């Protein structure tokens, strides 16, 4: 970083108030959110902020003046500016209206003439405006999200809103309910409701893409001898064949038993086997293991 | 899930009373959760912007809605321009060149 005094355009003898004033003046000019299209503004603003962090703090300033720290002495964690979000999904609550019929003068001029849609607000005197959008956050149980079970949001006024959950919805997706926002003004249509979905975790099932992953404990004798076991899936229990000699970490794939999204491929269920020894190792088992080890010892770590 | 408590942890120069004023004024519009407001990353960035305007730059409360409205309009316009340029990009080469040429001529 260059000389912080030069960056703020103040004298080395400037008072704290003068520095604060100089900083504010420059910050107003260069704040990235006030210059969303200007890439240089962000760099410039960072420079100004860093200079202010240093000179705005009497102790740091004194140390800098004494040459104890250099100008980059103050580092800031990465800062997420609003301009990284504005006009994008996730910030639609701050949009004046992103609908095609609201797209304003540019589009209505372009397509209005050709499509014969006519100018908006033809009434002349009357003032019509689309109602505001409402935004809700809804936490949904894992299986309700996977299976697409409808939910209800209770509004502050006691009324409620039915939300159809598309089968297989993912955590963080947003559902738009057209016309369920604030009422319109005049003959304007009502706004929309946006419902952000949070999917609650499940104690047994995990989701990876459209696959469901389940840890399945098996006993030591099931691992040795193999056999049929019952395993939970998102639509009930199924019988699964464990091969003889199964190891922990081995995966059994149940085709088509994963998430069935409205669009896209149905996932599988992956059962990750986990051998669980009995709670107490009795004398029989101990004696058997000791005698077995004499002639059959093997090293599962030889490739480590 | 970002709760109000978390927002105040992230943006440490903001206090709850101030945040309540900003929400009441609808300068920040968190989603309505079952028990309390829920913020997303855009809301948190917006809180940072408001912190800058209100606490660091002290632009004055009366000026804030004016500034926010202008910023929101710019972002809307940018989003619309992106839609438009996306559509132009999908046009055949000769149409694109024609649009570009006409636009350049009119900007002169």
GROMACS .gro file of C-alpha atoms in nm:
model
  412
    1UNK     CA    1   0.000   0.000   0.000
    2UNK     CA    2   0.112   0.352  -0.076
    3UNK     CA    3   0.141   0.629   0.177
    4UNK     CA    4  -0.197   0.635   0.359
    5UNK     CA    5  -0.175   1.011   0.404
    6UNK     CA    6  -0.150   1.055   0.028
    7UNK     CA    7  -0.439   0.817  -0.031
    8UNK     CA    8  -0.668   1.022   0.192
    9UNK     CA    9  -0.515   1.345   0.063
   10UNK     CA   10  -0.431   1.484   0.405
   11UNK     CA   11  -0.124   1.632   0.569
   12UNK     CA   12   0.093   1.433   0.809
   13UNK     CA   13  -0.012   1.684   1.073
   14UNK     CA   14  -0.386   1.644   1.002
   15UNK     CA   15  -0.614   1.617   1.303
   16UNK     CA   16  -0.830   1.310   1.366
   17UNK     CA   17  -1.136   1.508   1.259
   18UNK     CA   18  -0.971   1.610   0.932
   19UNK     CA   19  -0.882   1.248   0.858
   20UNK     CA   20  -1.237   1.134   0.932
   21UNK     CA   21  -1.376   1.404   0.707
   22UNK     CA   22  -1.139   1.321   0.422
   23UNK     CA   23  -1.220   0.951   0.454
   24UNK     CA   24  -1.597   1.011   0.444
   25UNK     CA   25  -1.569   1.230   0.141
   26UNK     CA   26  -1.367   0.972  -0.053
   27UNK     CA   27  -1.571   0.676   0.073
   28UNK     CA   28  -1.891   0.837  -0.051
   29UNK     CA   29  -1.731   0.883  -0.390
   30UNK     CA   30  -1.581   0.536  -0.425
   31UNK     CA   31  -1.800   0.297  -0.224
   32UNK     CA   32  -1.848  -0.008  -0.454
   33UNK     CA   33  -2.221  -0.015  -0.394
   34UNK     CA   34  -2.245   0.340  -0.514
   35UNK     CA   35  -2.039   0.248  -0.823
   36UNK     CA   36  -2.164  -0.097  -0.918
   37UNK     CA   37  -2.028  -0.083  -1.273
   38UNK     CA   38  -1.685   0.053  -1.191
   39UNK     CA   39  -1.429  -0.216  -1.108
   40UNK     CA   40  -1.165   0.042  -1.017
   41UNK     CA   41  -1.389   0.189  -0.751
   42UNK     CA   42  -1.369  -0.129  -0.547
   43UNK     CA   43  -0.988  -0.131  -0.548
   44UNK     CA   44  -0.979   0.237  -0.473
   45UNK     CA   45  -1.229   0.197  -0.190
   46UNK     CA   46  -1.024  -0.083  -0.038
   47UNK     CA   47  -0.722   0.141  -0.047
   48UNK     CA   48  -0.916   0.423   0.120
   49UNK     CA   49  -1.058   0.187   0.385
   50UNK     CA   50  -0.715   0.046   0.462
   51UNK     CA   51  -0.569   0.395   0.490
   52UNK     CA   52  -0.854   0.494   0.721
   53UNK     CA   53  -0.815   0.179   0.933
   54UNK     CA   54  -0.458   0.283   0.991
   55UNK     CA   55  -0.489   0.657   1.034
   56UNK     CA   56  -0.834   0.651   1.197
   57UNK     CA   57  -0.692   0.454   1.488
   58UNK     CA   58  -0.471   0.691   1.696
   59UNK     CA   59  -0.262   0.405   1.829
   60UNK     CA   60  -0.197   0.250   1.487
   61UNK     CA   61  -0.135   0.589   1.339
   62UNK     CA   62   0.126   0.666   1.605
   63UNK     CA   63   0.296   0.332   1.541
   64UNK     CA   64   0.292   0.395   1.167
   65UNK     CA   65   0.431   0.744   1.217
   66UNK     CA   66   0.705   0.596   1.432
   67UNK     CA   67   0.778   0.345   1.156
   68UNK     CA   68   0.688   0.046   1.375
   69UNK     CA   69   0.436  -0.096   1.129
   70UNK     CA   70   0.416  -0.059   0.756
   71UNK     CA   71   0.116   0.069   0.568
   72UNK     CA   72  -0.030  -0.277   0.514
   73UNK     CA   73  -0.029  -0.337   0.888
   74UNK     CA   74  -0.406  -0.357   0.894
   75UNK     CA   75  -0.562  -0.641   0.700
   76UNK     CA   76  -0.933  -0.693   0.667
   77UNK     CA   77  -1.120  -1.017   0.610
   78UNK     CA   78  -1.278  -1.053   0.269
   79UNK     CA   79  -1.581  -0.831   0.240
   80UNK     CA   80  -1.894  -0.935   0.050
   81UNK     CA   81  -2.034  -0.624  -0.111
   82UNK     CA   82  -2.401  -0.595  -0.182
   83UNK     CA   83  -2.331  -0.551  -0.553
   84UNK     CA   84  -2.232  -0.918  -0.567
   85UNK     CA   85  -2.595  -1.001  -0.487
   86UNK     CA   86  -2.802  -0.716  -0.629
   87UNK     CA   87  -3.018  -0.804  -0.929
   88UNK     CA   88  -2.954  -1.177  -0.877
   89UNK     CA   89  -3.160  -1.461  -0.735
   90UNK     CA   90  -3.153  -1.427  -0.358
   91UNK     CA   91  -3.194  -1.050  -0.376
   92UNK     CA   92  -3.525  -1.042  -0.564
   93UNK     CA   93  -3.687  -0.889  -0.251
   94UNK     CA   94  -3.507  -0.567  -0.339
   95UNK     CA   95  -3.615  -0.560  -0.702
   96UNK     CA   96  -3.879  -0.309  -0.802
   97UNK     CA   97  -4.035  -0.585  -1.013
   98UNK     CA   98  -3.861  -0.840  -1.231
   99UNK     CA   99  -4.165  -0.961  -1.421
  100UNK     CA  100  -4.169  -0.936  -1.795
  101UNK     CA  101  -4.469  -0.704  -1.792
  102UNK     CA  102  -4.282  -0.484  -1.545
  103UNK     CA  103  -3.958  -0.483  -1.727
  104UNK     CA  104  -4.002  -0.121  -1.784
  105UNK     CA  105  -3.953   0.107  -2.067
  106UNK     CA  106  -3.680  -0.074  -2.258
  107UNK     CA  107  -3.871  -0.395  -2.315
  108UNK     CA  108  -4.222  -0.264  -2.338
  109UNK     CA  109  -4.102  -0.024  -2.602
  110UNK     CA  110  -3.928  -0.301  -2.794
  111UNK     CA  111  -4.193  -0.567  -2.772
  112UNK     CA  112  -4.497  -0.348  -2.717
  113UNK     CA  113  -4.489  -0.209  -3.068
  114UNK     CA  114  -4.433  -0.541  -3.240
  115UNK     CA  115  -4.646  -0.765  -3.024
  116UNK     CA  116  -4.934  -0.522  -3.019
  117UNK     CA  117  -4.949  -0.546  -2.643
  118UNK     CA  118  -5.017  -0.175  -2.618
  119UNK     CA  119  -4.882   0.063  -2.359
  120UNK     CA  120  -4.937  -0.013  -1.993
  121UNK     CA  121  -5.161   0.193  -1.770
  122UNK     CA  122  -5.377   0.302  -2.058
  123UNK     CA  123  -5.631   0.449  -1.817
  124UNK     CA  124  -5.431   0.767  -1.805
  125UNK     CA  125  -5.557   0.905  -1.474
  126UNK     CA  126  -5.575   0.587  -1.270
  127UNK     CA  127  -5.274   0.463  -1.081
  128UNK     CA  128  -5.228   0.086  -1.096
  129UNK     CA  129  -4.936  -0.094  -0.946
  130UNK     CA  130  -4.845  -0.452  -0.877
  131UNK     CA  131  -4.845  -0.542  -0.507
  132UNK     CA  132  -4.522  -0.609  -0.320
  133UNK     CA  133  -4.369  -0.954  -0.297
  134UNK     CA  134  -4.368  -1.145   0.030
  135UNK     CA  135  -4.084  -1.365   0.139
  136UNK     CA  136  -4.106  -1.668   0.365
  137UNK     CA  137  -3.865  -1.921   0.507
  138UNK     CA  138  -4.001  -2.270   0.556
  139UNK     CA  139  -3.820  -2.559   0.726
  140UNK     CA  140  -3.940  -2.893   0.583
  141UNK     CA  141  -3.876  -3.242   0.718
  142UNK     CA  142  -3.639  -3.451   0.507
  143UNK     CA  143  -3.901  -3.705   0.401
  144UNK     CA  144  -4.160  -3.435   0.325
  145UNK     CA  145  -3.908  -3.274   0.088
  146UNK     CA  146  -3.812  -3.602  -0.074
  147UNK     CA  147  -4.171  -3.714  -0.121
  148UNK     CA  148  -4.315  -3.370  -0.200
  149UNK     CA  149  -4.572  -3.351   0.080
  150UNK     CA  150  -4.766  -3.021   0.083
  151UNK     CA  151  -4.695  -2.780   0.370
  152UNK     CA  152  -4.871  -2.487   0.530
  153UNK     CA  153  -4.733  -2.150   0.634
  154UNK     CA  154  -4.923  -1.967   0.908
  155UNK     CA  155  -4.918  -1.594   0.841
  156UNK     CA  156  -4.902  -1.330   1.115
  157UNK     CA  157  -5.271  -1.244   1.063
  158UNK     CA  158  -5.364  -1.606   1.140
  159UNK     CA  159  -5.451  -1.702   0.784
  160UNK     CA  160  -5.242  -1.968   0.619
  161UNK     CA  161  -5.085  -2.037   0.285
  162UNK     CA  162  -5.070  -2.379   0.123
  163UNK     CA  163  -4.729  -2.460  -0.028
  164UNK     CA  164  -4.708  -2.746  -0.275
  165UNK     CA  165  -4.360  -2.895  -0.239
  166UNK     CA  166  -4.225  -3.036  -0.566
  167UNK     CA  167  -4.106  -3.394  -0.511
  168UNK     CA  168  -3.734  -3.406  -0.441
  169UNK     CA  169  -3.689  -3.034  -0.367
  170UNK     CA  170  -3.341  -2.946  -0.246
  171UNK     CA  171  -3.228  -2.744   0.052
  172UNK     CA  172  -3.205  -2.373  -0.038
  173UNK     CA  173  -3.446  -2.381  -0.333
  174UNK     CA  174  -3.715  -2.115  -0.360
  175UNK     CA  175  -4.077  -2.174  -0.455
  176UNK     CA  176  -4.269  -1.889  -0.616
  177UNK     CA  177  -4.639  -1.863  -0.547
  178UNK     CA  178  -4.782  -1.631  -0.805
  179UNK     CA  179  -5.029  -1.375  -0.673
  180UNK     CA  180  -4.982  -1.473  -0.307
  181UNK     CA  181  -4.793  -1.157  -0.208
  182UNK     CA  182  -4.930  -0.815  -0.108
  183UNK     CA  183  -5.249  -0.696  -0.278
  184UNK     CA  184  -5.207  -0.469  -0.579
  185UNK     CA  185  -5.286  -0.098  -0.589
  186UNK     CA  186  -5.581   0.006  -0.804
  187UNK     CA  187  -5.630  -0.255  -1.076
  188UNK     CA  188  -5.273  -0.381  -1.032
  189UNK     CA  189  -5.225  -0.754  -0.973
  190UNK     CA  190  -5.112  -0.884  -0.633
  191UNK     CA  191  -4.742  -0.951  -0.575
  192UNK     CA  192  -4.590  -1.295  -0.548
  193UNK     CA  193  -4.479  -1.495  -0.245
  194UNK     CA  194  -4.132  -1.645  -0.245
  195UNK     CA  195  -4.083  -1.938  -0.010
  196UNK     CA  196  -3.725  -2.035   0.068
  197UNK     CA  197  -3.701  -2.400   0.159
  198UNK     CA  198  -3.474  -2.537   0.426
  199UNK     CA  199  -3.462  -2.916   0.438
  200UNK     CA  200  -3.411  -3.051   0.791
  201UNK     CA  201  -3.154  -3.329   0.821
  202UNK     CA  202  -3.274  -3.685   0.889
  203UNK     CA  203  -3.124  -3.912   1.151
  204UNK     CA  204  -3.087  -4.204   0.910
  205UNK     CA  205  -3.090  -4.072   0.554
  206UNK     CA  206  -2.845  -3.839   0.385
  207UNK     CA  207  -2.882  -3.696   0.040
  208UNK     CA  208  -2.604  -3.680  -0.220
  209UNK     CA  209  -2.741  -3.547  -0.547
  210UNK     CA  210  -3.042  -3.769  -0.602
  211UNK     CA  211  -2.887  -4.064  -0.419
  212UNK     CA  212  -2.984  -4.149  -0.064
  213UNK     CA  213  -2.697  -4.267   0.151
  214UNK     CA  214  -2.759  -4.479   0.462
  215UNK     CA  215  -2.509  -4.629   0.705
  216UNK     CA  216  -2.624  -4.985   0.772
  217UNK     CA  217  -2.482  -5.164   1.078
  218UNK     CA  218  -2.440  -5.543   1.039
  219UNK     CA  219  -2.334  -5.799   1.295
  220UNK     CA  220  -2.005  -5.982   1.275
  221UNK     CA  221  -2.176  -6.312   1.192
  222UNK     CA  222  -2.383  -6.146   0.915
  223UNK     CA  223  -2.057  -6.013   0.773
  224UNK     CA  224  -1.895  -6.357   0.775
  225UNK     CA  225  -2.188  -6.566   0.657
  226UNK     CA  226  -2.385  -6.314   0.453
  227UNK     CA  227  -2.763  -6.322   0.448
  228UNK     CA  228  -3.078  -6.116   0.410
  229UNK     CA  229  -3.130  -5.805   0.624
  230UNK     CA  230  -3.404  -5.538   0.647
  231UNK     CA  231  -3.297  -5.189   0.546
  232UNK     CA  232  -3.504  -4.865   0.567
  233UNK     CA  233  -3.554  -4.671   0.243
  234UNK     CA  234  -3.742  -4.348   0.185
  235UNK     CA  235  -4.046  -4.554   0.089
  236UNK     CA  236  -4.042  -4.829   0.346
  237UNK     CA  237  -3.822  -5.119   0.442
  238UNK     CA  238  -3.675  -5.356   0.184
  239UNK     CA  239  -3.489  -5.686   0.213
  240UNK     CA  240  -3.129  -5.669   0.101
  241UNK     CA  241  -2.881  -5.949   0.044
  242UNK     CA  242  -2.549  -5.902   0.226
  243UNK     CA  243  -2.277  -6.104   0.049
  244UNK     CA  244  -2.072  -6.342   0.261
  245UNK     CA  245  -1.743  -6.184   0.371
  246UNK     CA  246  -1.869  -5.824   0.362
  247UNK     CA  247  -1.641  -5.553   0.500
  248UNK     CA  248  -1.711  -5.218   0.667
  249UNK     CA  249  -1.735  -4.941   0.409
  250UNK     CA  250  -1.858  -5.176   0.136
  251UNK     CA  251  -2.157  -5.024  -0.047
  252UNK     CA  252  -2.470  -5.200  -0.166
  253UNK     CA  253  -2.659  -5.009  -0.432
  254UNK     CA  254  -3.041  -5.028  -0.444
  255UNK     CA  255  -3.130  -4.913  -0.792
  256UNK     CA  256  -3.409  -4.659  -0.819
  257UNK     CA  257  -3.460  -4.634  -0.440
  258UNK     CA  258  -3.327  -4.278  -0.423
  259UNK     CA  259  -3.494  -3.941  -0.477
  260UNK     CA  260  -3.740  -3.918  -0.765
  261UNK     CA  261  -3.720  -3.553  -0.872
  262UNK     CA  262  -3.986  -3.402  -1.094
  263UNK     CA  263  -3.724  -3.352  -1.360
  264UNK     CA  264  -3.409  -3.555  -1.401
  265UNK     CA  265  -3.296  -3.905  -1.320
  266UNK     CA  266  -3.419  -4.102  -1.022
  267UNK     CA  267  -3.138  -4.170  -0.775
  268UNK     CA  268  -3.032  -4.490  -0.601
  269UNK     CA  269  -3.000  -4.576  -0.237
  270UNK     CA  270  -2.644  -4.656  -0.130
  271UNK     CA  271  -2.617  -4.869   0.183
  272UNK     CA  272  -2.275  -4.833   0.343
  273UNK     CA  273  -2.211  -5.142   0.554
  274UNK     CA  274  -2.061  -5.106   0.898
  275UNK     CA  275  -1.966  -5.415   1.101
  276UNK     CA  276  -2.063  -5.381   1.465
  277UNK     CA  277  -1.913  -5.627   1.715
  278UNK     CA  278  -2.125  -5.758   2.005
  279UNK     CA  279  -2.124  -5.532   2.312
  280UNK     CA  280  -1.944  -5.796   2.515
  281UNK     CA  281  -1.687  -6.035   2.367
  282UNK     CA  282  -1.754  -6.364   2.545
  283UNK     CA  283  -1.508  -6.648   2.611
  284UNK     CA  284  -1.638  -6.857   2.318
  285UNK     CA  285  -1.563  -6.583   2.069
  286UNK     CA  286  -1.227  -6.505   2.224
  287UNK     CA  287  -1.123  -6.873   2.218
  288UNK     CA  288  -1.240  -6.907   1.858
  289UNK     CA  289  -1.047  -6.596   1.747
  290UNK     CA  290  -0.731  -6.716   1.920
  291UNK     CA  291  -0.738  -7.058   1.759
  292UNK     CA  292  -0.839  -6.916   1.420
  293UNK     CA  293  -0.554  -6.666   1.423
  294UNK     CA  294  -0.292  -6.943   1.461
  295UNK     CA  295  -0.336  -7.074   1.106
  296UNK     CA  296  -0.531  -6.801   0.924
  297UNK     CA  297  -0.372  -6.471   1.023
  298UNK     CA  298  -0.400  -6.199   0.753
  299UNK     CA  299  -0.289  -5.837   0.736
  300UNK     CA  300  -0.560  -5.596   0.611
  301UNK     CA  301  -0.304  -5.310   0.626
  302UNK     CA  302  -0.043  -5.457   0.394
  303UNK     CA  303  -0.112  -5.188   0.129
  304UNK     CA  304  -0.088  -4.895   0.367
  305UNK     CA  305  -3.004  -2.050   0.854
  306UNK     CA  306  -2.897  -1.693   0.938
  307UNK     CA  307  -3.093  -1.553   1.233
  308UNK     CA  308  -3.090  -1.195   1.356
  309UNK     CA  309  -2.847  -1.293   1.631
  310UNK     CA  310  -2.608  -1.429   1.370
  311UNK     CA  311  -2.634  -1.115   1.156
  312UNK     CA  312  -2.523  -0.909   1.455
  313UNK     CA  313  -2.233  -1.147   1.510
  314UNK     CA  314  -2.127  -1.112   1.145
  315UNK     CA  315  -2.165  -0.736   1.116
  316UNK     CA  316  -2.036  -0.636   1.455
  317UNK     CA  317  -2.087  -0.262   1.421
  318UNK     CA  318  -2.466  -0.307   1.404
  319UNK     CA  319  -2.682  -0.332   1.715
  320UNK     CA  320  -3.023  -0.501   1.738
  321UNK     CA  321  -3.219  -0.175   1.777
  322UNK     CA  322  -3.064  -0.037   1.462
  323UNK     CA  323  -3.136  -0.356   1.268
  324UNK     CA  324  -3.500  -0.340   1.383
  325UNK     CA  325  -3.528   0.014   1.248
  326UNK     CA  326  -3.384  -0.093   0.912
  327UNK     CA  327  -3.625  -0.387   0.891
  328UNK     CA  328  -3.922  -0.172   0.994
  329UNK     CA  329  -3.829   0.079   0.724
  330UNK     CA  330  -3.805  -0.220   0.485
  331UNK     CA  331  -3.451  -0.127   0.391
  332UNK     CA  332  -3.365  -0.488   0.471
  333UNK     CA  333  -3.632  -0.747   0.399
  334UNK     CA  334  -3.554  -1.081   0.562
  335UNK     CA  335  -3.779  -1.379   0.498
  336UNK     CA  336  -4.046  -1.452   0.754
  337UNK     CA  337  -3.956  -1.778   0.925
  338UNK     CA  338  -4.176  -1.984   1.153
  339UNK     CA  339  -4.040  -1.826   1.471
  340UNK     CA  340  -3.826  -1.530   1.364
  341UNK     CA  341  -3.693  -1.349   1.057
  342UNK     CA  342  -3.444  -1.546   0.847
  343UNK     CA  343  -3.170  -1.369   0.649
  344UNK     CA  344  -2.989  -1.488   0.338
  345UNK     CA  345  -2.643  -1.381   0.218
  346UNK     CA  346  -2.784  -1.098   0.008
  347UNK     CA  347  -2.962  -0.963   0.317
  348UNK     CA  348  -2.639  -0.975   0.517
  349UNK     CA  349  -2.454  -0.787   0.243
  350UNK     CA  350  -2.736  -0.536   0.247
  351UNK     CA  351  -2.697  -0.496   0.624
  352UNK     CA  352  -2.327  -0.426   0.562
  353UNK     CA  353  -2.419  -0.166   0.304
  354UNK     CA  354  -2.659  -0.001   0.550
  355UNK     CA  355  -2.396  -0.015   0.823
  356UNK     CA  356  -2.161   0.167   0.588
  357UNK     CA  357  -2.419   0.431   0.495
  358UNK     CA  358  -2.568   0.483   0.840
  359UNK     CA  359  -2.277   0.421   1.079
  360UNK     CA  360  -1.957   0.492   0.888
  361UNK     CA  361  -2.053   0.753   0.630
  362UNK     CA  362  -2.339   0.902   0.834
  363UNK     CA  363  -2.523   1.007   0.523
  364UNK     CA  364  -2.834   1.080   0.729
  365UNK     CA  365  -3.146   0.865   0.766
  366UNK     CA  366  -3.345   1.076   0.518
  367UNK     CA  367  -3.093   1.007   0.244
  368UNK     CA  368  -3.086   0.630   0.291
  369UNK     CA  369  -3.412   0.538   0.111
  370UNK     CA  370  -3.310   0.762  -0.179
  371UNK     CA  371  -2.972   0.593  -0.208
  372UNK     CA  372  -3.120   0.243  -0.173
  373UNK     CA  373  -3.384   0.313  -0.434
  374UNK     CA  374  -3.120   0.428  -0.682
  375UNK     CA  375  -2.898   0.129  -0.609
  376UNK     CA  376  -3.192  -0.109  -0.652
  377UNK     CA  377  -3.287   0.054  -0.979
  378UNK     CA  378  -2.933   0.017  -1.109
  379UNK     CA  379  -2.928  -0.352  -1.020
  380UNK     CA  380  -3.267  -0.406  -1.185
  381UNK     CA  381  -3.141  -0.230  -1.495
  382UNK     CA  382  -2.822  -0.431  -1.500
  383UNK     CA  383  -3.022  -0.752  -1.471
  384UNK     CA  384  -3.245  -0.642  -1.759
  385UNK     CA  385  -2.945  -0.546  -1.970
  386UNK     CA  386  -2.798  -0.888  -1.905
  387UNK     CA  387  -3.119  -1.056  -2.022
  388UNK     CA  388  -3.114  -0.840  -2.331
  389UNK     CA  389  -2.749  -0.902  -2.412
  390UNK     CA  390  -2.802  -1.275  -2.350
  391UNK     CA  391  -3.078  -1.277  -2.608
  392UNK     CA  392  -2.864  -1.081  -2.855
  393UNK     CA  393  -2.579  -1.324  -2.799
  394UNK     CA  394  -2.800  -1.613  -2.908
  395UNK     CA  395  -2.877  -1.444  -3.241
  396UNK     CA  396  -2.696  -1.537  -3.563
  397UNK     CA  397  -2.364  -1.362  -3.625
  398UNK     CA  398  -2.499  -1.116  -3.886
  399UNK     CA  399  -2.786  -1.003  -3.660
  400UNK     CA  400  -2.544  -0.952  -3.373
  401UNK     CA  401  -2.311  -0.745  -3.587
  402UNK     CA  402  -2.601  -0.536  -3.712
  403UNK     CA  403  -2.723  -0.467  -3.357
  404UNK     CA  404  -2.372  -0.377  -3.247
  405UNK     CA  405  -2.316  -0.145  -3.541
  406UNK     CA  406  -2.649   0.034  -3.498
  407UNK     CA  407  -2.593   0.072  -3.124
  408UNK     CA  408  -2.246   0.215  -3.177
  409UNK     CA  409  -2.374   0.461  -3.435
  410UNK     CA  410  -2.648   0.588  -3.207
  411UNK     CA  411  -2.413   0.626  -2.913
  412UNK     CA  412  -2.195   0.865  -3.109
   0.00000   0.00000   0.00000
